Amino acid sequence: GHSRIDVDRRARTGDPEVVFGAGKSPQQVVEILTTLHAAHPDTAVLATRLSPESLDAVEQHLPGAVADRLARTAVLGPLPPARGLVQVVAAGTSDGPVAAEATVTAQVHGARVERIDDVGVAGIHRLLAVRDRFTEADCLVVVAGMEGALPSVVAGLVGVPLVGVPTSVGYGTGAGGLAALLSMLNSCAPGVVVVNVDNGYGAGVHAARVARA
Amino acid sequence: GHSRIDVDRRARTGDPEVVFGAGKSPQQVVEILTTLHAAHPDTAVLATRLSPESLDAVEQHLPGAVADRLARTAVLGPLPPARGLVQVVAAGTSDGPVAAEATVTAQVHGARVERIDDVGVAGIHRLLAVRDRFTEADCLVVVAGMEGALPSVVAGLVGVPLVGVPTSVGYGTGAGGLAALLSMLNSCAPGVVVVNVDNGYGAGVHAARVARA
Amino acid sequence: GHSRIDVDRRARTGDPEVVFGAGKSPQQVVEILTTLHAAHPDTAVLATRLSPESLDAVEQHLPGAVADRLARTAVLGPLPPARGLVQVVAAGTSDGPVAAEATVTAQVHGARVERIDDVGVAGIHRLLAVRDRFTEADCLVVVAGMEGALPSVVAGLVGVPLVGVPTSVGYGTGAGGLAALLSMLNSCAPGVVVVNVDNGYGAGVHAARVARA
Amino acid sequence: GHSRIDVDRRARTGDPEVVFGAGKSPQQVVEILTTLHAAHPDTAVLATRLSPESLDAVEQHLPGAVADRLARTAVLGPLPPARGLVQVVAAGTSDGPVAAEATVTAQVHGARVERIDDVGVAGIHRLLAVRDRFTEADCLVVVAGMEGALPSVVAGLVGVPLVGVPTSVGYGTGAGGLAALLSMLNSCAPGVVVVNVDNGYGAGVHAARVARA
Amino acid sequence: GHSRIDVDRRARTGDPEVVFGAGKSPQQVVEILTTLHAAHPDTAVLATRLSPESLDAVEQHLPGAVADRLARTAVLGPLPPARGLVQVVAAGTSDGPVAAEATVTAQVHGARVERIDDVGVAGIHRLLAVRDRFTEADCLVVVAGMEGALPSVVAGLVGVPLVGVPTSVGYGTGAGGLAALLSMLNSCAPGVVVVNVDNGYGAGVHAARVARA
Amino acid sequence: GHSRIDVDRRARTGDPEVVFGAGKSPQQVVEILTTLHAAHPDTAVLATRLSPESLDAVEQHLPGAVADRLARTAVLGPLPPARGLVQVVAAGTSDGPVAAEATVTAQVHGARVERIDDVGVAGIHRLLAVRDRFTEADCLVVVAGMEGALPSVVAGLVGVPLVGVPTSVGYGTGAGGLAALLSMLNSCAPGVVVVNVDNGYGAGVHAARVARA
Amino acid sequence: GHSRIDVDRRARTGDPEVVFGAGKSPQQVVEILTTLHAAHPDTAVLATRLSPESLDAVEQHLPGAVADRLARTAVLGPLPPARGLVQVVAAGTSDGPVAAEATVTAQVHGARVERIDDVGVAGIHRLLAVRDRFTEADCLVVVAGMEGALPSVVAGLVGVPLVGVPTSVGYGTGAGGLAALLSMLNSCAPGVVVVNVDNGYGAGVHAARVARA
Amino acid sequence: GHSRIDVDRRARTGDPEVVFGAGKSPQQVVEILTTLHAAHPDTAVLATRLSPESLDAVEQHLPGAVADRLARTAVLGPLPPARGLVQVVAAGTSDGPVAAEATVTAQVHGARVERIDDVGVAGIHRLLAVRDRFTEADCLVVVAGMEGALPSVVAGLVGVPLVGVPTSVGYGTGAGGLAALLSMLNSCAPGVVVVNVDNGYGAGVHAARVARA
Ligand SMILES: Nc1ncnc2c1ncn2[C@@H]1O[C@H](COP(=O)(O)O)[C@@H](O)[C@H]1O
Ligand SMILES: Nc1ncnc2c1ncn2[C@@H]1O[C@H](COP(=O)(O)O)[C@@H](O)[C@H]1O
Ligand SMILES: Nc1ncnc2c1ncn2[C@@H]1O[C@H](COP(=O)(O)O)[C@@H](O)[C@H]1O
Ligand SMILES: Nc1ncnc2c1ncn2[C@@H]1O[C@H](COP(=O)(O)O)[C@@H](O)[C@H]1O
Ligand SMILES: [Mg+2]
Ligand SMILES: [Mg+2]
Ligand SMILES: [Mg+2]
Ligand SMILES: [Mg+2]
Ligand SMILES: [Mg+2]
Ligand SMILES: [Mg+2]
Ligand SMILES: [Mg+2]
Ligand SMILES: [Mg+2]
């Protein structure tokens, strides 16, 4: 009956324990968070991709947890000390949930996070206005949907390690995020690395590992 | 045996006659160009997608023709008077052949053409340095491969009608130009219209029609 | 918290401000329209892809706005003076919403618009009956789903600039509009340019830019 | 080593024996044609998709055979009496090889064949000029590449059974014939049936079966 | 506001008028059927792809109409006299709705129809038990989902014209009917022609045209 | 520079060592075979996907090796004793190379192999004539290209474990073997398992493991 | 009316009768199970892919049946004696339903089944801890979603016949299970065979056939 | 005429100048390398994706350059001082060229590089034997083709930032590297980021930026 929870990740990789909430019942989410927190009371455990019902259950049964409705995450236990700076850069309002997931994830994995929003390439002056800030980051997470051009432009401006996150914002041939993903994989700018569509979690883990090193 | 050549396009659409050279033998190309030129001696006829062998045959048998090795085109007969300005903008050197095809096509269809090269988005300062010129054009043709981001950035800068041309420059998931095509179809900038991968011809026709109106 | 609204598009491109309604709450739509209208009281602002709930909210809270249930648009502020003529041509009844979005968009971007409906290629006589009208347009927007053949036939009849809009009308391999999109991208007729599936907005912007020039 | 040749098709289906030449050596082609002809001396056997080398071998070793370089076919033995009329309609010159394969196949399967060429939809007047002839056919085979619109227009003109054959003529997103195939599968005209890309053979078999009934 | 209904199809093609019900409101369906029936009171008009609500509306407002819940069709007016025999062959129970649509369509287009069900290839003895009946048909419509092998086996047994109809029955890589469609397009048996996934209508039109000739 | 050859597979899995020849130079192939044979002189080592040049080199430098030009394999060292029976069943002549690769592989992995050829579904009587033999096998490997229907029909006849191998035999939408692969993955017959396109090797390994158990 | 149920599978293949519940009404499921059980009272019949409503109906109307809510199966009649051992290995909790379907299926087809859960490759020590058990199995069924790497790692550890089952667990480019399927089809480990996404049934049939031999 | 070479990248991003050699003539490659080296004599410039002819030209005309035939790269000018450690890990011999490109690129971008080869997941003991070394790296580049499982396994072992590079090694559904790419994008291990198929260059840039920080 019970699942073989992996409670030793921290020892192996230095990362916190994380629950992938998709397809899990509210009760399962609460139980696993409780178990992991008991094993690691000194540091935050994270749950991602929570349904509204799971978020309700977390808020009701785990008063110590911090739920984020936009990011669809819950965090239980104290954040680790923040080492290094991750900037999460988003093209448009619709990319907000994915940017939020990257933000929470990077914090739980030990980085300080700044947000820079609404700098899509259709109004390039907005991006140029903030370009000097990019050089302060240890790692950039650049989130964009539609044609996903933003990482290409940012990566041409600074030499900071940069992760592109395509989002499923779009319609027609853009539905599902394929256009944005392909755009980032084929960037003409040097050194853009990519995660799966809407995978703010993966980008946040990588960025925090880079920043905290 | 002989093909039913459409020699009345000019009357119907105001456009010159055009031969699609792909899959035609050098002899066929020379013959069709000769026939069309005889029917329309006063204005240029165009052949596109010519093989090196067809270009050789054109130069040998049609001394009055102008062959362009990069564009893979041949033009026979005098260009029409140029009305309106088309700017053909290219991201990188590798996009040159497609930009050249668009250039020749727009000229044969009655527009004046300017070229702006090497303004890919990975070095955005190069693009910003020429942005004021864009407002002089009646129509922009923006050619880019890899992630195809250039039309999105340009279309955010000026309100001039703009046609994006994805090129098949790229490898891996970018091979064949799909990434660039999807990027342009899903542009977050307003009013970007698109043609098939490597279709400089189609973009040139549309741009000339817009410019000469 | 608040989004970095781009209120300077008009100065840059001559185009009105536009809100992409998909994924925005009714309250967000009303707020952004209000803000943009305050910044540009003299000319219309446009919202597209509005949910029924957002359309309700617009009608309730912005009595000066004109909502179009078929087009899923709202317009707030006076239309600009109409320069040039855009014809929006639709193959069948099911293409109506996309044709309507193109119509409203072209008007808000400064063009006069005429509609020509129900001229699908399966009954070619209907199309031939109206062909003389096409020559009056400065730009044609041709909307079709299923096999998307209509732009190819129209573009063979006249030399007017023409934008094809594939719609997601269809099923089986036609679901999502891919068949119509590929058909238009590979048109054997000269100069067909294309926008994303169901993107009446993009076609309307381009057509108005062409017509008003 | 020898292959288990199916020499009883005629008894089962009334159709002649056919050799699929792709991937077979010239020697194999000659041997199988010889075997099949010996078993059925009174009626033609057909080989399709022959390489130039196989066509050479057929002409050298089987003087009674009729090889067609464009269709890439060889026929050995007398044609059956022709019953019924198949019209093979082609959009452009480049569709010639596939139209030729359909023609030879329909003849070998017992139908009389007429050819109607160069009636692509970009010059619709050429098609309208021949529309009255279509009503004389028992079955139409309509061959087109690029956007593959021709079957949709023809099927709207007459109620004759019609098979569309997409060809691999095209480039970019049209390469391989996918655009033409999808276009025909999603035709808005009634009753269009389709075969695989470049499969003139399959269309010819079906059309002859319809015509000879 | 009103749509340009094509009321002349019969004169052009000999086929009845047909309404494509997908995306139309119950009221629209009833109105168009009424209009078409008034123009052609002597022969049936057909509506396909009707929603349950449209079927309800037809039954309530058009008492003379015959609605088929499985086929999702409605027929108004007397069937034409039946000429020729179409057999509709289905692999499994789940293919029933598509087979029913083909059946009704062929009847409305002037053919007599027989049904042969539950003869999927996983139990080949069931198919062999009925093979002699196939030779009585003028045209076969063979409906199958999953791997779509049935048309290949039937087409190897008899020389009757045969249309394959892939259905969207399946899951995983079979979802949407792509596997069945590709299987039929690539049949190793001679002369299989194909329609779009779930397009019983198209197959019925073609088969009736063949049978009634 | 030397590669870390895995010389311990036998101990771990009971299987022989195998060299994947694609992309390796003739010299590399000969060297690796020599090394592996030296480590395991008592039992055969296998090389697959050898280029003609590699096959030449093997024959020249390793006189004890058995090269198979059709299968593109080489075997060095004595075959293991044969336990159990694998039948390799092929639809057509063109599937021969893949069937041969499966045959050699199963023998090297310890099974006896029988071949049954030319039993494609378009002539189902050929298959029914051999069906009784299938029950003698411990495992069936069924190889087919085009529409890939053969495994579905065979798996409905007997309860023997069966592996389908799609081949890349085909053209148009069948090119590359996708149609055959999808057909086998979506078989309506019970228990069909599948390997990658043209992967006779994988099927042979699995079948031998089943047969020898 | 009634469907042609195949009640002779057992005689032909030694396998039990199985009902594919998808798309069938609760009433149909109950009726077919009843009919099959009457024909084969001595051995279990199986129904898969049952909706919650069908599971309810089975529990209400067939008290002798065993329903499994996770596997979405029902079994009516006594299990056959278990011969041989199948191990069903699952990567993560979300793969549970597919693993359960494979488990029930293998039992009904005559094998004993063991389950090994939560051994995904991201924590490889969990897998290594159980590797010795794998050698006891006659056949392994390895179930994994996301990147589907688990079968590749297991197949490198032991020489037991192994079937990979990709699941549709995933999002973005992983939605629908394509990534896992491709991963398993292209395994670098020898002898991995694969079934369709989420096809625990197919894997269970094959594994039981192997195990019981 | 001349291309607008971007000679200021170093100032903007701290990275060296790089020439993308694909599609450039040997003469172009030599000229651009010469120009860039003249502008930056103190630090290496890099050319990638060089044809054999371009490599020949570099060796002949630029004696100071270091050409790497496997990596298809050339380096002109002194390497920067190495800061930080990048480990390039490769699954098999066939992944060598891509691993070599990543190696050279990371060195030119300022990192020290170690190579770990032949640790594919089909022989997991080889990987476990070197796992302790991974913790010494500042960034891991993990190169794999076929099913691309290696990054998932490595990322579960250590918390070091890790970039996966899918290679186009494979055939059938694996041809072109899609299987490996999807596998890495959908890794069940935390924090795997990815570059385009065969893009050792992009991975090397990112890894060096991480390592040298
Ligand atoms: N490069 C091109 N790409 C697409 N279509 C073209 C191209 N060049 C010519 N065409 C079209 O092909 C037609 C001529 O085709 P053809 O009669 O085969 O030479 C022209 O009228 C154009 O519409
Ligand atoms: N051009 C073609 N396209 C598809 N199938 C074909 C073609 N030519 C022949 N065939 C089929 O291939 C069978 C012969 O295959 P084979 O025994 O390999 O020569 C014929 O009976 C036809 O059913
Ligand atoms: N034809 C084949 N298809 C797929 N995998 C193969 C094939 N032949 C050999 N292999 C695998 O490739 C491994 C050897 O690869 P390598 O170390 O590159 O020589 C073998 O142990 C097999 O697991
Ligand atoms: N192997 C490669 N793959 C992808 N992009 C590359 C590669 N090599 C160089 N580049 C990019 O191409 C740019 C140079 O392009 P070009 O000016 O055409 O030589 C470099 O600045 C890099 O950003
Ligand atoms: Mg963007
Ligand atoms: Mg670009
Ligand atoms: Mg249409
Ligand atoms: Mg056409
Ligand atoms: Mg079937
Ligand atoms: Mg077959
Ligand atoms: Mg896994
Ligand atoms: Mg690997």
PDB file of N, CA, C and O in Angstrom, chain C residues 106-145:
ATOM      1  N   ALA C 106      -9.246  45.452 -38.108  1.00  0.00           N
ATOM      2  CA  ALA C 106      -8.862  46.352 -39.196  1.00  0.00           C
ATOM      3  C   ALA C 106      -9.509  47.714 -39.024  1.00  0.00           C
ATOM      4  O   ALA C 106      -8.884  48.757 -39.298  1.00  0.00           O
ATOM      5  N   GLN C 107     -10.749  47.746 -38.544  1.00  0.00           N
ATOM      6  CA  GLN C 107     -11.410  49.035 -38.324  1.00  0.00           C
ATOM      7  C   GLN C 107     -10.698  49.839 -37.240  1.00  0.00           C
ATOM      8  O   GLN C 107     -10.451  51.030 -37.393  1.00  0.00           O
ATOM      9  N   VAL C 108     -10.369  49.171 -36.145  1.00  0.00           N
ATOM     10  CA  VAL C 108      -9.700  49.870 -35.048  1.00  0.00           C
ATOM     11  C   VAL C 108      -8.305  50.347 -35.465  1.00  0.00           C
ATOM     12  O   VAL C 108      -7.783  51.324 -34.935  1.00  0.00           O
ATOM     13  N   HIS C 109      -7.723  49.657 -36.441  1.00  0.00           N
ATOM     14  CA  HIS C 109      -6.395  50.058 -36.926  1.00  0.00           C
ATOM     15  C   HIS C 109      -6.471  51.002 -38.119  1.00  0.00           C
ATOM     16  O   HIS C 109      -5.468  51.271 -38.773  1.00  0.00           O
ATOM     17  N   GLY C 110      -7.678  51.518 -38.425  1.00  0.00           N
ATOM     18  CA  GLY C 110      -7.758  52.644 -39.355  1.00  0.00           C
ATOM     19  C   GLY C 110      -8.194  52.349 -40.769  1.00  0.00           C
ATOM     20  O   GLY C 110      -7.996  53.187 -41.652  1.00  0.00           O
ATOM     21  N   ALA C 111      -8.807  51.183 -41.030  1.00  0.00           N
ATOM     22  CA  ALA C 111      -9.248  50.883 -42.389  1.00  0.00           C
ATOM     23  C   ALA C 111     -10.771  50.757 -42.449  1.00  0.00           C
ATOM     24  O   ALA C 111     -11.426  50.426 -41.461  1.00  0.00           O
ATOM     25  N   ARG C 112     -11.326  51.003 -43.635  1.00  0.00           N
ATOM     26  CA  ARG C 112     -12.713  50.673 -43.903  1.00  0.00           C
ATOM     27  C   ARG C 112     -12.757  49.192 -44.271  1.00  0.00           C
ATOM     28  O   ARG C 112     -11.827  48.678 -44.885  1.00  0.00           O
ATOM     29  N   VAL C 113     -13.818  48.493 -43.877  1.00  0.00           N
ATOM     30  CA  VAL C 113     -13.873  47.050 -44.101  1.00  0.00           C
ATOM     31  C   VAL C 113     -15.180  46.657 -44.791  1.00  0.00           C
ATOM     32  O   VAL C 113     -16.259  47.115 -44.405  1.00  0.00           O
ATOM     33  N   GLU C 114     -15.062  45.814 -45.807  1.00  0.00           N
ATOM     34  CA  GLU C 114     -16.212  45.160 -46.427  1.00  0.00           C
ATOM     35  C   GLU C 114     -16.143  43.664 -46.171  1.00  0.00           C
ATOM     36  O   GLU C 114     -15.049  43.092 -46.134  1.00  0.00           O
ATOM     37  N   ARG C 115     -17.298  43.006 -46.049  1.00  0.00           N
ATOM     38  CA  ARG C 115     -17.336  41.551 -45.835  1.00  0.00           C
ATOM     39  C   ARG C 115     -17.893  40.836 -47.059  1.00  0.00           C
ATOM     40  O   ARG C 115     -18.881  41.278 -47.644  1.00  0.00           O
ATOM     41  N   ILE C 116     -17.284  39.730 -47.442  1.00  0.00           N
ATOM     42  CA  ILE C 116     -17.792  38.864 -48.513  1.00  0.00           C
ATOM     43  C   ILE C 116     -17.804  37.448 -47.952  1.00  0.00           C
ATOM     44  O   ILE C 116     -16.743  36.884 -47.666  1.00  0.00           O
ATOM     45  N   ASP C 117     -19.010  36.867 -47.795  1.00  0.00           N
ATOM     46  CA  ASP C 117     -19.108  35.585 -47.091  1.00  0.00           C
ATOM     47  C   ASP C 117     -19.597  34.454 -47.990  1.00  0.00           C
ATOM     48  O   ASP C 117     -20.115  34.696 -49.077  1.00  0.00           O
ATOM     49  N   ASP C 118     -19.392  33.232 -47.501  1.00  0.00           N
ATOM     50  CA  ASP C 118     -19.959  32.036 -48.146  1.00  0.00           C
ATOM     51  C   ASP C 118     -19.497  31.855 -49.583  1.00  0.00           C
ATOM     52  O   ASP C 118     -20.302  31.602 -50.481  1.00  0.00           O
ATOM     53  N   VAL C 119     -18.215  31.966 -49.802  1.00  0.00           N
ATOM     54  CA  VAL C 119     -17.683  31.794 -51.158  1.00  0.00           C
ATOM     55  C   VAL C 119     -16.654  30.661 -51.204  1.00  0.00           C
ATOM     56  O   VAL C 119     -15.637  30.743 -51.912  1.00  0.00           O
ATOM     57  N   GLY C 120     -16.899  29.587 -50.423  1.00  0.00           N
ATOM     58  CA  GLY C 120     -15.979  28.437 -50.378  1.00  0.00           C
ATOM     59  C   GLY C 120     -15.791  27.794 -51.746  1.00  0.00           C
ATOM     60  O   GLY C 120     -16.677  27.867 -52.613  1.00  0.00           O
ATOM     61  N   VAL C 121     -14.655  27.115 -51.925  1.00  0.00           N
ATOM     62  CA  VAL C 121     -14.288  26.615 -53.248  1.00  0.00           C
ATOM     63  C   VAL C 121     -15.130  25.441 -53.732  1.00  0.00           C
ATOM     64  O   VAL C 121     -15.089  25.104 -54.917  1.00  0.00           O
ATOM     65  N   ALA C 122     -15.912  24.817 -52.841  1.00  0.00           N
ATOM     66  CA  ALA C 122     -16.721  23.694 -53.296  1.00  0.00           C
ATOM     67  C   ALA C 122     -17.865  24.152 -54.203  1.00  0.00           C
ATOM     68  O   ALA C 122     -18.503  23.333 -54.862  1.00  0.00           O
ATOM     69  N   GLY C 123     -18.155  25.448 -54.216  1.00  0.00           N
ATOM     70  CA  GLY C 123     -19.158  25.974 -55.141  1.00  0.00           C
ATOM     71  C   GLY C 123     -18.555  27.196 -55.829  1.00  0.00           C
ATOM     72  O   GLY C 123     -18.906  28.334 -55.533  1.00  0.00           O
ATOM     73  N   ILE C 124     -17.624  26.949 -56.737  1.00  0.00           N
ATOM     74  CA  ILE C 124     -16.740  27.996 -57.256  1.00  0.00           C
ATOM     75  C   ILE C 124     -17.505  29.112 -57.956  1.00  0.00           C
ATOM     76  O   ILE C 124     -17.026  30.253 -58.042  1.00  0.00           O
ATOM     77  N   HIS C 125     -18.725  28.819 -58.424  1.00  0.00           N
ATOM     78  CA  HIS C 125     -19.521  29.854 -59.101  1.00  0.00           C
ATOM     79  C   HIS C 125     -19.832  31.023 -58.162  1.00  0.00           C
ATOM     80  O   HIS C 125     -19.931  32.165 -58.595  1.00  0.00           O
ATOM     81  N   ARG C 126     -19.994  30.743 -56.871  1.00  0.00           N
ATOM     82  CA  ARG C 126     -20.265  31.828 -55.931  1.00  0.00           C
ATOM     83  C   ARG C 126     -19.083  32.795 -55.873  1.00  0.00           C
ATOM     84  O   ARG C 126     -19.238  34.004 -55.726  1.00  0.00           O
ATOM     85  N   LEU C 127     -17.894  32.240 -55.954  1.00  0.00           N
ATOM     86  CA  LEU C 127     -16.691  33.069 -55.905  1.00  0.00           C
ATOM     87  C   LEU C 127     -16.542  33.883 -57.190  1.00  0.00           C
ATOM     88  O   LEU C 127     -16.255  35.092 -57.163  1.00  0.00           O
ATOM     89  N   LEU C 128     -16.763  33.224 -58.316  1.00  0.00           N
ATOM     90  CA  LEU C 128     -16.591  33.917 -59.593  1.00  0.00           C
ATOM     91  C   LEU C 128     -17.596  35.069 -59.716  1.00  0.00           C
ATOM     92  O   LEU C 128     -17.297  36.095 -60.332  1.00  0.00           O
ATOM     93  N   ALA C 129     -18.739  34.908 -59.071  1.00  0.00           N
ATOM     94  CA  ALA C 129     -19.769  35.950 -59.145  1.00  0.00           C
ATOM     95  C   ALA C 129     -19.336  37.260 -58.486  1.00  0.00           C
ATOM     96  O   ALA C 129     -19.876  38.325 -58.782  1.00  0.00           O
ATOM     97  N   VAL C 130     -18.381  37.180 -57.571  1.00  0.00           N
ATOM     98  CA  VAL C 130     -17.959  38.396 -56.856  1.00  0.00           C
ATOM     99  C   VAL C 130     -16.539  38.833 -57.206  1.00  0.00           C
ATOM    100  O   VAL C 130     -16.039  39.809 -56.636  1.00  0.00           O
ATOM    101  N   ARG C 131     -15.892  38.135 -58.128  1.00  0.00           N
ATOM    102  CA  ARG C 131     -14.472  38.406 -58.357  1.00  0.00           C
ATOM    103  C   ARG C 131     -14.178  39.853 -58.734  1.00  0.00           C
ATOM    104  O   ARG C 131     -13.096  40.365 -58.427  1.00  0.00           O
ATOM    105  N   ASP C 132     -15.081  40.532 -59.424  1.00  0.00           N
ATOM    106  CA  ASP C 132     -14.781  41.903 -59.841  1.00  0.00           C
ATOM    107  C   ASP C 132     -14.652  42.842 -58.648  1.00  0.00           C
ATOM    108  O   ASP C 132     -13.911  43.824 -58.707  1.00  0.00           O
ATOM    109  N   ARG C 133     -15.351  42.521 -57.559  1.00  0.00           N
ATOM    110  CA  ARG C 133     -15.253  43.392 -56.388  1.00  0.00           C
ATOM    111  C   ARG C 133     -13.852  43.372 -55.772  1.00  0.00           C
ATOM    112  O   ARG C 133     -13.426  44.359 -55.161  1.00  0.00           O
ATOM    113  N   PHE C 134     -13.147  42.236 -55.897  1.00  0.00           N
ATOM    114  CA  PHE C 134     -11.832  42.117 -55.242  1.00  0.00           C
ATOM    115  C   PHE C 134     -10.854  43.213 -55.673  1.00  0.00           C
ATOM    116  O   PHE C 134      -9.985  43.618 -54.905  1.00  0.00           O
ATOM    117  N   THR C 135     -10.979  43.647 -56.922  1.00  0.00           N
ATOM    118  CA  THR C 135     -10.000  44.630 -57.424  1.00  0.00           C
ATOM    119  C   THR C 135     -10.147  45.985 -56.754  1.00  0.00           C
ATOM    120  O   THR C 135      -9.257  46.828 -56.856  1.00  0.00           O
ATOM    121  N   GLU C 136     -11.260  46.195 -56.055  1.00  0.00           N
ATOM    122  CA  GLU C 136     -11.448  47.487 -55.375  1.00  0.00           C
ATOM    123  C   GLU C 136     -10.701  47.570 -54.054  1.00  0.00           C
ATOM    124  O   GLU C 136     -10.519  48.654 -53.502  1.00  0.00           O
ATOM    125  N   ALA C 137     -10.287  46.431 -53.523  1.00  0.00           N
ATOM    126  CA  ALA C 137      -9.681  46.422 -52.188  1.00  0.00           C
ATOM    127  C   ALA C 137      -8.211  46.824 -52.228  1.00  0.00           C
ATOM    128  O   ALA C 137      -7.511  46.608 -53.223  1.00  0.00           O
ATOM    129  N   ASP C 138      -7.747  47.414 -51.143  1.00  0.00           N
ATOM    130  CA  ASP C 138      -6.314  47.656 -50.964  1.00  0.00           C
ATOM    131  C   ASP C 138      -5.626  46.423 -50.380  1.00  0.00           C
ATOM    132  O   ASP C 138      -4.437  46.202 -50.588  1.00  0.00           O
ATOM    133  N   CYS C 139      -6.373  45.653 -49.619  1.00  0.00           N
ATOM    134  CA  CYS C 139      -5.824  44.402 -49.081  1.00  0.00           C
ATOM    135  C   CYS C 139      -6.975  43.436 -48.831  1.00  0.00           C
ATOM    136  O   CYS C 139      -8.045  43.848 -48.372  1.00  0.00           O
ATOM    137  N   LEU C 140      -6.743  42.159 -49.143  1.00  0.00           N
ATOM    138  CA  LEU C 140      -7.740  41.118 -48.917  1.00  0.00           C
ATOM    139  C   LEU C 140      -7.320  40.265 -47.722  1.00  0.00           C
ATOM    140  O   LEU C 140      -6.154  39.877 -47.612  1.00  0.00           O
ATOM    141  N   VAL C 141      -8.292  39.968 -46.859  1.00  0.00           N
ATOM    142  CA  VAL C 141      -8.082  38.978 -45.792  1.00  0.00           C
ATOM    143  C   VAL C 141      -8.995  37.805 -46.138  1.00  0.00           C
ATOM    144  O   VAL C 141     -10.219  37.976 -46.177  1.00  0.00           O
ATOM    145  N   VAL C 142      -8.418  36.617 -46.390  1.00  0.00           N
ATOM    146  CA  VAL C 142      -9.208  35.477 -46.857  1.00  0.00           C
ATOM    147  C   VAL C 142      -9.179  34.387 -45.798  1.00  0.00           C
ATOM    148  O   VAL C 142      -8.122  33.827 -45.503  1.00  0.00           O
ATOM    149  N   VAL C 143     -10.347  34.089 -45.240  1.00  0.00           N
ATOM    150  CA  VAL C 143     -10.480  33.214 -44.076  1.00  0.00           C
ATOM    151  C   VAL C 143     -11.090  31.886 -44.502  1.00  0.00           C
ATOM    152  O   VAL C 143     -12.159  31.870 -45.110  1.00  0.00           O
ATOM    153  N   ALA C 144     -10.421  30.772 -44.178  1.00  0.00           N
ATOM    154  CA  ALA C 144     -10.972  29.465 -44.564  1.00  0.00           C
ATOM    155  C   ALA C 144     -10.447  28.373 -43.639  1.00  0.00           C
ATOM    156  O   ALA C 144      -9.300  28.421 -43.181  1.00  0.00           O
ATOM    157  N   GLY C 145     -11.306  27.383 -43.380  1.00  0.00           N
ATOM    158  CA  GLY C 145     -10.897  26.220 -42.588  1.00  0.00           C
ATOM    159  C   GLY C 145     -10.830  24.998 -43.476  1.00  0.00           C
ATOM    160  O   GLY C 145     -10.506  25.107 -44.645  1.00  0.00           O
TER     161      GLY C 145
END
